[in-house]
Each structure stands twice: as structure tokens, then as C-alpha cells.
Short mmCIF file of C-alpha atoms in Angstrom, two decimals:
data_model
loop_
_atom_site.label_atom_id
_atom_site.label_comp_id
_atom_site.label_asym_id
_atom_site.label_seq_id
_atom_site.Cartn_x
_atom_site.Cartn_y
_atom_site.Cartn_z
CA UNK A 1 90.18 43.68 13.07
CA UNK A 2 90.79 43.19 16.83
CA UNK A 3 94.18 44.86 16.47
CA UNK A 4 92.65 48.01 14.99
CA UNK A 5 90.07 48.13 17.76
CA UNK A 6 92.80 47.72 20.37
CA UNK A 7 94.82 50.51 18.80
CA UNK A 8 91.77 52.80 18.69
CA UNK A 9 91.01 52.05 22.35
CA UNK A 10 94.59 52.61 23.48
CA UNK A 11 94.87 55.76 21.39
CA UNK A 12 91.63 57.10 22.87
CA UNK A 13 92.91 56.36 26.40
CA UNK A 14 96.16 58.13 25.57
CA UNK A 15 94.30 61.19 24.29
CA UNK A 16 92.23 61.31 27.49
CA UNK A 17 95.39 61.06 29.60
CA UNK A 18 96.94 63.87 27.59
CA UNK A 19 93.88 66.04 28.04
CA UNK A 20 93.91 65.44 31.81
CA UNK A 21 97.64 66.19 32.00
CA UNK A 22 97.06 69.59 30.34
CA UNK A 23 94.35 70.69 32.79
CA UNK A 24 96.73 71.75 35.60
CA UNK A 25 98.59 73.95 33.13
CA UNK A 26 95.41 75.73 32.09
CA UNK A 27 94.44 76.28 35.73
CA UNK A 28 97.95 77.43 36.64
CA UNK A 29 98.07 79.80 33.66
CA UNK A 30 94.73 81.37 34.54
CA UNK A 31 95.71 81.78 38.20
CA UNK A 32 99.06 83.26 37.22
CA UNK A 33 97.44 85.76 34.83
CA UNK A 34 94.98 86.86 37.51
CA UNK A 35 97.75 87.25 40.09
CA UNK A 36 99.92 89.21 37.66
CA UNK A 37 97.03 91.50 36.81
CA UNK A 38 96.46 92.15 40.53
CA UNK A 39 100.16 92.89 41.01
CA UNK A 40 100.22 95.35 38.11
CA UNK A 41 97.07 97.06 39.36
CA UNK A 42 98.50 97.24 42.89
CA UNK A 43 101.76 98.75 41.65
CA UNK A 44 99.87 101.32 39.59
CA UNK A 45 97.75 102.38 42.57
CA UNK A 46 100.78 102.51 44.86
CA UNK A 47 102.70 104.63 42.37
CA UNK A 48 99.76 107.00 41.83
CA UNK A 49 99.34 107.53 45.56
CA UNK A 50 103.07 108.06 46.04
CA UNK A 51 103.17 110.47 43.10
CA UNK A 52 100.42 112.60 44.63
CA UNK A 53 102.07 112.59 48.08
CA UNK A 54 105.46 113.54 46.62
CA UNK A 55 103.93 116.30 44.47
CA UNK A 56 102.17 117.70 47.52
CA UNK A 57 105.42 117.61 49.48
CA UNK A 58 107.27 119.43 46.70
CA UNK A 59 104.52 122.02 46.38
CA UNK A 60 104.71 122.75 50.12
CA UNK A 61 108.32 123.84 49.72
CA UNK A 62 107.18 127.04 48.06
CA UNK A 63 106.68 129.94 50.41
CA UNK A 64 103.26 131.43 51.01
CA UNK A 65 102.02 135.02 50.88
CA UNK A 66 104.50 137.95 50.84
CA UNK A 67 107.50 135.73 51.43
CA UNK A 68 106.67 133.98 48.13
CA UNK A 69 106.93 137.31 46.31
CA UNK A 70 110.21 137.98 48.11
CA UNK A 71 111.39 134.52 46.93
CA UNK A 72 110.89 135.59 43.33
CA UNK A 73 113.15 138.56 43.86
CA UNK A 74 115.86 136.63 45.69
CA UNK A 75 115.80 133.62 43.36
CA UNK A 76 114.91 131.07 46.03
CA UNK A 77 111.64 130.24 44.22
CA UNK A 78 113.57 129.37 41.08
CA UNK A 79 115.95 127.13 43.06
CA UNK A 80 112.98 125.38 44.67
CA UNK A 81 111.27 124.94 41.30
CA UNK A 82 114.42 123.45 39.73
CA UNK A 83 114.92 121.11 42.70
CA UNK A 84 111.27 120.02 42.46
CA UNK A 85 111.63 119.35 38.73
CA UNK A 86 114.74 117.21 39.29
CA UNK A 87 113.02 115.24 42.03
CA UNK A 88 109.87 114.75 39.96
CA UNK A 89 111.95 113.41 37.06
CA UNK A 90 113.89 111.07 39.39
CA UNK A 91 110.62 109.79 40.86
CA UNK A 92 109.17 109.18 37.39
CA UNK A 93 112.31 107.22 36.46
CA UNK A 94 112.08 105.17 39.66
CA UNK A 95 108.43 104.35 38.94
CA UNK A 96 109.26 103.33 35.36
CA UNK A 97 112.04 101.04 36.62
CA UNK A 98 109.71 99.44 39.17
CA UNK A 99 107.13 98.82 36.47
CA UNK A 100 109.73 97.37 34.09
CA UNK A 101 111.09 95.07 36.82
CA UNK A 102 107.58 93.77 37.49
CA UNK A 103 106.95 93.21 33.78
CA UNK A 104 110.23 91.30 33.42
CA UNK A 105 109.37 89.12 36.42
CA UNK A 106 105.99 88.32 34.87
CA UNK A 107 107.60 87.49 31.53
CA UNK A 108 109.98 85.05 33.29
CA UNK A 109 107.03 83.40 35.07
CA UNK A 110 105.13 82.99 31.80
CA UNK A 111 108.21 81.69 30.00
CA UNK A 112 108.82 79.13 32.75
CA UNK A 113 105.25 77.83 32.51
CA UNK A 114 105.46 77.76 28.71
CA UNK A 115 108.68 75.72 28.81
CA UNK A 116 107.11 73.16 31.15
CA UNK A 117 104.06 72.98 28.88
CA UNK A 118 106.26 72.46 25.81
CA UNK A 119 108.04 69.64 27.63
CA UNK A 120 104.67 68.02 28.38
CA UNK A 121 103.59 68.33 24.74
CA UNK A 122 106.88 66.82 23.50
CA UNK A 123 106.46 63.95 25.98
CA UNK A 124 102.89 63.37 24.84
CA UNK A 125 103.96 63.37 21.20
CA UNK A 126 106.61 60.76 22.04
CA UNK A 127 103.98 58.62 23.76
CA UNK A 128 101.76 58.81 20.67
CA UNK A 129 104.69 57.85 18.42
CA UNK A 130 105.59 54.96 20.74
CA UNK A 131 102.02 53.70 20.61
CA UNK A 132 102.01 53.90 16.81
CA UNK A 133 105.38 52.13 16.64
CA UNK A 134 104.08 49.41 18.96
CA UNK A 135 101.04 49.02 16.73
CA UNK A 136 103.26 48.62 13.66
CA UNK A 137 105.41 46.02 15.42
CA UNK A 138 102.28 44.17 16.48
CA UNK A 139 101.02 44.20 12.89
CA UNK A 140 104.35 42.81 11.74
CA UNK A 141 104.14 40.06 14.34
CA UNK A 142 107.16 41.26 16.38
CA UNK A 143 104.96 42.02 19.36
CA UNK A 144 101.76 40.50 20.75
CA UNK A 145 98.66 42.51 21.52
CA UNK A 146 99.08 41.59 25.20
CA UNK A 147 102.63 43.02 25.12
CA UNK A 148 101.33 46.23 23.52
CA UNK A 149 98.56 46.63 26.11
CA UNK A 150 100.91 45.86 29.03
CA UNK A 151 103.56 48.28 27.77
CA UNK A 152 101.00 51.03 27.28
CA UNK A 153 99.56 50.50 30.79
CA UNK A 154 103.01 50.39 32.40
CA UNK A 155 104.10 53.63 30.70
CA UNK A 156 100.84 55.34 31.62
CA UNK A 157 101.22 54.31 35.29
CA UNK A 158 104.85 55.48 35.38
CA UNK A 159 103.95 58.83 33.80
CA UNK A 160 101.09 59.35 36.25
CA UNK A 161 103.36 58.64 39.25
CA UNK A 162 106.06 60.98 37.92
CA UNK A 163 103.55 63.77 37.31
CA UNK A 164 102.07 63.27 40.77
CA UNK A 165 105.52 63.50 42.40
CA UNK A 166 106.35 66.67 40.46
CA UNK A 167 103.05 68.27 41.49
CA UNK A 168 103.65 67.31 45.13
CA UNK A 169 107.06 68.96 44.99
CA UNK A 170 105.53 72.13 43.55
CA UNK A 171 102.88 72.23 46.28
CA UNK A 172 105.41 72.15 49.10
CA UNK A 173 105.44 75.49 50.90
CA UNK A 174 108.48 77.67 50.41
CA UNK A 175 110.19 78.57 53.65
#
């Protein structure tokens, strides 16, 4: 009876530790999504403004008044129109490449976070299996309840220190 209560208590503590360990990932994910959304919005605005400025610049290449009519006869208007079309297409391609590069960078960021989260989950699953294995050994008499409690506490302390060190490393400013 005491053994089952001990297992329940240790299992509950483990679940609470796991829940706490996941919190930074949720916060980081939400912050990352907000930042990525701001970056995409900023790129879109920048590209729209640049598109308008470039279109205005291309439009100003056309002559005004009577010289515009003369340009139709000499063919210079057609040359200007073709040049403007080529430039507009090149600008659209540049903007599409910029957008794609940003999307790929965001995908890499998300993938990196997801891989770290998967590692955490795998580690937590191993901890749960270890606790269950320790419980079985204790039931079989191979291990005492004191040994099980001490082992669980030692592993929990080690994991907490390791997580803390990793978070400290991530918080260091990049130079």
C-alpha cells in the first residue's frame, strides 16, 4: 500500500516537472510566431512601398506632351515600355525571392524549436519509464523505497541543473 502511494506521489511530481519544463517552449513558440508575423508584415509593407516607388520611376521615363506623341512615331515609347516591363518583371521576381527566403528562414526556426521540443518529450518519456522500472524493481524487492525516492530526486535535480545551464547559454547575448 505504501509503495503504491509512493509511486503515485513520485509520478505526480514527475508530471509537474514535465509540465514546468514545457512552459518555456510554449512561451518561446508564441514569441517566435509573433516575431515572424511582424517580419512578414514588415517585408510586405516594404515591398509594396518599393513597388510603388519603382512604378512611379518607370512611369516618369515616358515623355510628356508633344514629345510623347513624337516618341510614338520614332519608337522610343515602345523601347521605354519594353524596358519598363522587363524591369517590373525583374522586381517582381526579386520580391518573390525575398519572400521565399524569409519563409524558409522561418521554417528553419520552427523546425529547430520542434526538434528541441521532441528531445524534451523523449527525455520525459524516458524518465517516466525509469520511474516505472524502479517501481517494478522495488515491488520485486531488488530496490528499497528509499533508493527509489533518492534516485528520483537525484535525477530530477540533475535535469533541473542541466535545463538551467542550457537556458542560461541561450540567454547570452550574441555579439
